[in-house]
Structure formats: structure tokens, C-alpha cells
């Protein structure tokens, strides 16, 4: 079978992907998503999410230990040639791979497009970096829970700032 059996969306600027525990990769972009099966090296059909307003480019993606995937923040293209090229979002969406279903989740406390996200030992997600609603670097980290929404924010990460959880520590260094 060919790597290109299914059509691939031609404009993937802002696309994000995450490797899932089941061996597939989930690709997410502005109002669409697609799977890549890493075992047989084949793309699935591009899909449009049902049940939510829209997926966004530059969303932060995280798969939790419970197996759900979250698309957090992201941005909508303004169509402008000058900055900001996109408007950051507070939207959060949950995807259940078992049900192949998207649903709305509790919003982030701050708009954020891009950056990094990871899950801590308590099941909360940490969001760091990316850009704010003006297109400037987001200098506030957020600890977010799928059940409760925003748990805390940490301002002015001009560091070094150290966040501890369990046996791991993450150092943010901002020059």
C-alpha cells in the first residue's frame, strides 16, 4: 500500500500532531484532522470535526493517561498580510479516540497559540510558551485540568523558574 492512499490537505501551515498510545499519529489543523497509521505508513481520510465549532491551527495537543486527547488554544487566521496573522484562542476541545468524537472542554484562562503542553502526575496539563492574542510571546504558564479548567497561572516567566511535580522538575529559562 502507498503512503499517499488518502488525500493530504494541501495547506498544513499551523498543523500540529501527536503520537497516540495506539501507534497512530493524530494531525490537527484549522477545522480538520486526520490520522496517520505508523504501522502501515498510511494516511486516513481528512475529517471535519462534528459537535464543536472548529479546530484551530497551532493548538497544543496532549494525550492524557486516560486516553483522551485535548486540543488547547490555537488560533484563527486573520487573513491579514501584516501581524497579527492569527488571533489566539482560549477554546479547548476533547477528542475520544474510542468514540471518534470531539466535544468542548473547559476554556483556558488565557488565549494561547502554539507552545508546549504536558501532563503532570495529578492529571493536570501544563501549557507553556506560544503566543498571546496580540501575537506576542505568551509569558504566562497555565496549569489546566480537564475536569476543572484553569487551576493556576504563573506570570512573567523571565526565569529561571522551576516547576516541580513528582520526581521531575522543569526549568524555564527566559533571557
PDB file of C-alpha atoms in Angstrom:
ATOM      1  CA  UNK A   1       0.000   0.000   0.000  1.00  0.00           C
ATOM      2  CA  UNK A   2       1.105   3.536  -0.739  1.00  0.00           C
ATOM      3  CA  UNK A   3       1.899   6.269   1.747  1.00  0.00           C
ATOM      4  CA  UNK A   4      -0.435   8.553  -0.187  1.00  0.00           C
ATOM      5  CA  UNK A   5      -3.574   6.415  -0.460  1.00  0.00           C
ATOM      6  CA  UNK A   6      -5.731   9.107   1.138  1.00  0.00           C
ATOM      7  CA  UNK A   7      -5.686  12.765   0.129  1.00  0.00           C
ATOM      8  CA  UNK A   8      -3.486  15.016   2.201  1.00  0.00           C
ATOM      9  CA  UNK A   9      -4.622  18.551   2.956  1.00  0.00           C
ATOM     10  CA  UNK A  10      -2.511  20.878   0.821  1.00  0.00           C
ATOM     11  CA  UNK A  11      -2.116  23.727   3.324  1.00  0.00           C
ATOM     12  CA  UNK A  12      -0.847  22.405   6.623  1.00  0.00           C
ATOM     13  CA  UNK A  13       0.643  25.641   7.988  1.00  0.00           C
ATOM     14  CA  UNK A  14      -0.213  25.642  11.659  1.00  0.00           C
ATOM     15  CA  UNK A  15      -0.863  21.896  11.714  1.00  0.00           C
ATOM     16  CA  UNK A  16       0.087  20.077  14.902  1.00  0.00           C
ATOM     17  CA  UNK A  17       0.394  16.355  15.516  1.00  0.00           C
ATOM     18  CA  UNK A  18       0.632  13.972  18.428  1.00  0.00           C
ATOM     19  CA  UNK A  19       1.695  10.340  18.543  1.00  0.00           C
ATOM     20  CA  UNK A  20      -1.043   8.324  20.229  1.00  0.00           C
ATOM     21  CA  UNK A  21      -0.616   5.338  22.533  1.00  0.00           C
ATOM     22  CA  UNK A  22      -2.297   3.083  19.939  1.00  0.00           C
ATOM     23  CA  UNK A  23       0.521   3.697  17.433  1.00  0.00           C
ATOM     24  CA  UNK A  24      -1.280   6.222  15.227  1.00  0.00           C
ATOM     25  CA  UNK A  25      -0.481   9.912  14.855  1.00  0.00           C
ATOM     26  CA  UNK A  26      -3.280  12.478  15.029  1.00  0.00           C
ATOM     27  CA  UNK A  27      -2.821  15.550  12.816  1.00  0.00           C
ATOM     28  CA  UNK A  28      -4.930  18.632  13.678  1.00  0.00           C
ATOM     29  CA  UNK A  29      -5.287  21.864  11.689  1.00  0.00           C
ATOM     30  CA  UNK A  30      -7.816  24.651  11.244  1.00  0.00           C
ATOM     31  CA  UNK A  31     -11.138  22.807  11.280  1.00  0.00           C
ATOM     32  CA  UNK A  32      -9.808  19.412  10.277  1.00  0.00           C
ATOM     33  CA  UNK A  33      -7.993  16.336  11.471  1.00  0.00           C
ATOM     34  CA  UNK A  34      -6.502  13.178  10.033  1.00  0.00           C
ATOM     35  CA  UNK A  35      -4.776  10.036  11.261  1.00  0.00           C
ATOM     36  CA  UNK A  36      -1.508   8.566  10.099  1.00  0.00           C
ATOM     37  CA  UNK A  37      -1.078   4.876  10.838  1.00  0.00           C
ATOM     38  CA  UNK A  38       2.588   4.468  11.704  1.00  0.00           C
ATOM     39  CA  UNK A  39       2.399   0.661  11.483  1.00  0.00           C
ATOM     40  CA  UNK A  40       1.337   0.535   7.836  1.00  0.00           C
ATOM     41  CA  UNK A  41       2.604   4.031   6.920  1.00  0.00           C
ATOM     42  CA  UNK A  42      -0.741   5.233   5.544  1.00  0.00           C
ATOM     43  CA  UNK A  43      -2.810   8.405   5.967  1.00  0.00           C
ATOM     44  CA  UNK A  44      -6.516   8.099   6.733  1.00  0.00           C
ATOM     45  CA  UNK A  45      -9.119  10.345   5.147  1.00  0.00           C
ATOM     46  CA  UNK A  46      -9.134  14.019   6.233  1.00  0.00           C
ATOM     47  CA  UNK A  47     -12.076  14.661   8.548  1.00  0.00           C
ATOM     48  CA  UNK A  48     -14.106  17.640   9.706  1.00  0.00           C
ATOM     49  CA  UNK A  49     -14.984  17.538  13.408  1.00  0.00           C
ATOM     50  CA  UNK A  50     -18.649  17.221  14.327  1.00  0.00           C
ATOM     51  CA  UNK A  51     -20.102  18.605  17.549  1.00  0.00           C
ATOM     52  CA  UNK A  52     -17.700  21.546  18.061  1.00  0.00           C
ATOM     53  CA  UNK A  53     -17.407  24.974  16.463  1.00  0.00           C
ATOM     54  CA  UNK A  54     -13.961  24.440  14.899  1.00  0.00           C
ATOM     55  CA  UNK A  55     -10.491  23.105  15.488  1.00  0.00           C
ATOM     56  CA  UNK A  56      -7.729  25.685  15.293  1.00  0.00           C
ATOM     57  CA  UNK A  57      -4.260  25.924  13.798  1.00  0.00           C
ATOM     58  CA  UNK A  58      -1.359  25.896  16.283  1.00  0.00           C
ATOM     59  CA  UNK A  59      -3.378  24.106  19.007  1.00  0.00           C
ATOM     60  CA  UNK A  60      -1.418  22.445  21.765  1.00  0.00           C
ATOM     61  CA  UNK A  61      -2.157  18.713  21.719  1.00  0.00           C
ATOM     62  CA  UNK A  62      -1.917  16.339  24.673  1.00  0.00           C
ATOM     63  CA  UNK A  63      -2.988  12.745  25.218  1.00  0.00           C
ATOM     64  CA  UNK A  64      -3.803  12.031  28.865  1.00  0.00           C
ATOM     65  CA  UNK A  65      -3.157   8.804  30.718  1.00  0.00           C
ATOM     66  CA  UNK A  66      -6.928   8.199  30.435  1.00  0.00           C
ATOM     67  CA  UNK A  67      -6.513   8.076  26.643  1.00  0.00           C
ATOM     68  CA  UNK A  68      -8.325  11.292  25.735  1.00  0.00           C
ATOM     69  CA  UNK A  69      -6.701  13.887  23.501  1.00  0.00           C
ATOM     70  CA  UNK A  70      -7.036  17.605  24.127  1.00  0.00           C
ATOM     71  CA  UNK A  71      -6.618  20.374  21.547  1.00  0.00           C
ATOM     72  CA  UNK A  72      -5.970  23.514  23.581  1.00  0.00           C
ATOM     73  CA  UNK A  73      -5.938  27.105  22.370  1.00  0.00           C
ATOM     74  CA  UNK A  74      -4.709  27.634  18.846  1.00  0.00           C
ATOM     75  CA  UNK A  75      -5.518  30.457  16.508  1.00  0.00           C
ATOM     76  CA  UNK A  76      -7.755  31.550  13.672  1.00  0.00           C
ATOM     77  CA  UNK A  77      -6.145  33.094  10.596  1.00  0.00           C
ATOM     78  CA  UNK A  78      -6.981  36.788  10.229  1.00  0.00           C
ATOM     79  CA  UNK A  79      -6.231  36.787   6.511  1.00  0.00           C
ATOM     80  CA  UNK A  80      -4.000  39.840   7.010  1.00  0.00           C
ATOM     81  CA  UNK A  81      -0.580  40.170   5.465  1.00  0.00           C
ATOM     82  CA  UNK A  82       0.565  42.176   8.499  1.00  0.00           C
ATOM     83  CA  UNK A  83       0.773  40.993  12.117  1.00  0.00           C
ATOM     84  CA  UNK A  84      -1.059  39.549  13.866  1.00  0.00           C
ATOM     85  CA  UNK A  85      -1.618  36.835  11.280  1.00  0.00           C
ATOM     86  CA  UNK A  86      -3.861  34.901  13.616  1.00  0.00           C
ATOM     87  CA  UNK A  87      -5.931  35.510  16.733  1.00  0.00           C
ATOM     88  CA  UNK A  88      -5.141  33.229  19.690  1.00  0.00           C
ATOM     89  CA  UNK A  89      -7.948  31.321  21.364  1.00  0.00           C
ATOM     90  CA  UNK A  90      -8.955  30.152  24.841  1.00  0.00           C
ATOM     91  CA  UNK A  91     -11.011  27.289  23.368  1.00  0.00           C
ATOM     92  CA  UNK A  92     -10.360  23.711  24.465  1.00  0.00           C
ATOM     93  CA  UNK A  93     -11.631  20.533  22.853  1.00  0.00           C
ATOM     94  CA  UNK A  94     -11.561  16.901  23.901  1.00  0.00           C
ATOM     95  CA  UNK A  95     -11.270  14.006  21.474  1.00  0.00           C
ATOM     96  CA  UNK A  96     -12.204  10.468  22.418  1.00  0.00           C
ATOM     97  CA  UNK A  97     -10.374   8.064  20.082  1.00  0.00           C
ATOM     98  CA  UNK A  98     -12.597   5.177  21.213  1.00  0.00           C
ATOM     99  CA  UNK A  99     -15.747   7.024  20.126  1.00  0.00           C
ATOM    100  CA  UNK A 100     -14.149   9.088  17.329  1.00  0.00           C
ATOM    101  CA  UNK A 101     -15.904  12.091  18.861  1.00  0.00           C
ATOM    102  CA  UNK A 102     -14.893  15.714  19.596  1.00  0.00           C
ATOM    103  CA  UNK A 103     -16.533  17.746  22.375  1.00  0.00           C
ATOM    104  CA  UNK A 104     -15.990  21.121  24.034  1.00  0.00           C
ATOM    105  CA  UNK A 105     -13.901  21.254  27.202  1.00  0.00           C
ATOM    106  CA  UNK A 106     -13.451  23.983  29.798  1.00  0.00           C
ATOM    107  CA  UNK A 107     -11.755  27.061  28.343  1.00  0.00           C
ATOM    108  CA  UNK A 108      -8.190  28.110  29.115  1.00  0.00           C
ATOM    109  CA  UNK A 109      -7.751  31.186  31.305  1.00  0.00           C
ATOM    110  CA  UNK A 110      -5.569  32.876  28.655  1.00  0.00           C
ATOM    111  CA  UNK A 111      -5.535  32.849  24.857  1.00  0.00           C
ATOM    112  CA  UNK A 112      -2.593  30.812  23.575  1.00  0.00           C
ATOM    113  CA  UNK A 113      -1.428  29.608  20.168  1.00  0.00           C
ATOM    114  CA  UNK A 114       1.465  27.168  19.932  1.00  0.00           C
ATOM    115  CA  UNK A 115       3.824  26.357  22.760  1.00  0.00           C
ATOM    116  CA  UNK A 116       4.273  23.148  24.701  1.00  0.00           C
ATOM    117  CA  UNK A 117       1.964  21.031  26.838  1.00  0.00           C
ATOM    118  CA  UNK A 118       2.498  18.022  29.114  1.00  0.00           C
ATOM    119  CA  UNK A 119       0.587  16.085  31.775  1.00  0.00           C
ATOM    120  CA  UNK A 120       1.718  16.028  35.405  1.00  0.00           C
ATOM    121  CA  UNK A 121       1.310  13.155  37.872  1.00  0.00           C
ATOM    122  CA  UNK A 122      -2.057  14.500  39.067  1.00  0.00           C
ATOM    123  CA  UNK A 123      -3.555  14.517  35.549  1.00  0.00           C
ATOM    124  CA  UNK A 124      -3.377  18.291  35.060  1.00  0.00           C
ATOM    125  CA  UNK A 125      -1.910  19.710  31.865  1.00  0.00           C
ATOM    126  CA  UNK A 126       0.799  22.383  31.865  1.00  0.00           C
ATOM    127  CA  UNK A 127       0.784  24.888  28.985  1.00  0.00           C
ATOM    128  CA  UNK A 128       3.907  26.969  28.385  1.00  0.00           C
ATOM    129  CA  UNK A 129       5.009  29.324  25.615  1.00  0.00           C
ATOM    130  CA  UNK A 130       3.247  30.116  22.390  1.00  0.00           C
ATOM    131  CA  UNK A 131       1.770  33.498  21.568  1.00  0.00           C
ATOM    132  CA  UNK A 132      -0.965  35.652  23.112  1.00  0.00           C
ATOM    133  CA  UNK A 133      -3.934  37.344  21.414  1.00  0.00           C
ATOM    134  CA  UNK A 134      -1.670  40.136  20.097  1.00  0.00           C
ATOM    135  CA  UNK A 135       0.817  37.719  18.556  1.00  0.00           C
ATOM    136  CA  UNK A 136       3.409  38.416  21.256  1.00  0.00           C
ATOM    137  CA  UNK A 137       5.225  35.692  23.159  1.00  0.00           C
ATOM    138  CA  UNK A 138       2.984  34.268  25.903  1.00  0.00           C
ATOM    139  CA  UNK A 139       4.871  34.817  29.162  1.00  0.00           C
ATOM    140  CA  UNK A 140       2.384  33.094  31.446  1.00  0.00           C
ATOM    141  CA  UNK A 141       2.277  29.351  32.064  1.00  0.00           C
ATOM    142  CA  UNK A 142      -1.024  27.699  32.903  1.00  0.00           C
ATOM    143  CA  UNK A 143      -1.921  24.546  34.802  1.00  0.00           C
ATOM    144  CA  UNK A 144      -5.222  23.264  33.386  1.00  0.00           C
ATOM    145  CA  UNK A 145      -7.451  20.365  34.384  1.00  0.00           C
ATOM    146  CA  UNK A 146      -9.871  18.630  32.007  1.00  0.00           C
ATOM    147  CA  UNK A 147     -12.407  18.422  34.859  1.00  0.00           C
ATOM    148  CA  UNK A 148     -11.946  21.873  36.391  1.00  0.00           C
ATOM    149  CA  UNK A 149     -10.454  24.144  33.740  1.00  0.00           C
ATOM    150  CA  UNK A 150      -7.687  26.523  34.771  1.00  0.00           C
ATOM    151  CA  UNK A 151      -6.128  25.646  38.116  1.00  0.00           C
ATOM    152  CA  UNK A 152      -3.380  28.281  38.262  1.00  0.00           C
ATOM    153  CA  UNK A 153      -1.324  30.660  36.158  1.00  0.00           C
ATOM    154  CA  UNK A 154       2.325  31.578  36.609  1.00  0.00           C
ATOM    155  CA  UNK A 155       3.238  35.042  35.320  1.00  0.00           C
ATOM    156  CA  UNK A 156       6.368  36.591  33.892  1.00  0.00           C
ATOM    157  CA  UNK A 157       8.474  33.556  33.178  1.00  0.00           C
ATOM    158  CA  UNK A 158      11.648  35.544  32.741  1.00  0.00           C
ATOM    159  CA  UNK A 159      13.212  32.828  34.937  1.00  0.00           C
ATOM    160  CA  UNK A 160      14.769  30.876  35.734  1.00  0.00           C
ATOM    161  CA  UNK A 161      11.575  29.475  37.197  1.00  0.00           C
ATOM    162  CA  UNK A 162      11.374  25.896  38.368  1.00  0.00           C
ATOM    163  CA  UNK A 163       8.166  23.898  38.467  1.00  0.00           C
ATOM    164  CA  UNK A 164       8.297  20.657  40.462  1.00  0.00           C
ATOM    165  CA  UNK A 165       5.954  17.716  40.184  1.00  0.00           C
ATOM    166  CA  UNK A 166       6.752  14.285  41.479  1.00  0.00           C
ATOM    167  CA  UNK A 167      10.296  13.225  40.648  1.00  0.00           C
ATOM    168  CA  UNK A 168      10.561  15.599  37.694  1.00  0.00           C
ATOM    169  CA  UNK A 169      11.418  19.261  37.607  1.00  0.00           C
ATOM    170  CA  UNK A 170      11.146  21.582  34.645  1.00  0.00           C
ATOM    171  CA  UNK A 171      13.301  24.679  34.440  1.00  0.00           C
ATOM    172  CA  UNK A 172      12.109  27.625  32.358  1.00  0.00           C
ATOM    173  CA  UNK A 173      14.927  29.948  31.446  1.00  0.00           C
ATOM    174  CA  UNK A 174      13.983  33.223  29.821  1.00  0.00           C
ATOM    175  CA  UNK A 175      16.766  35.546  28.737  1.00  0.00           C
TER     176      UNK A 175
END
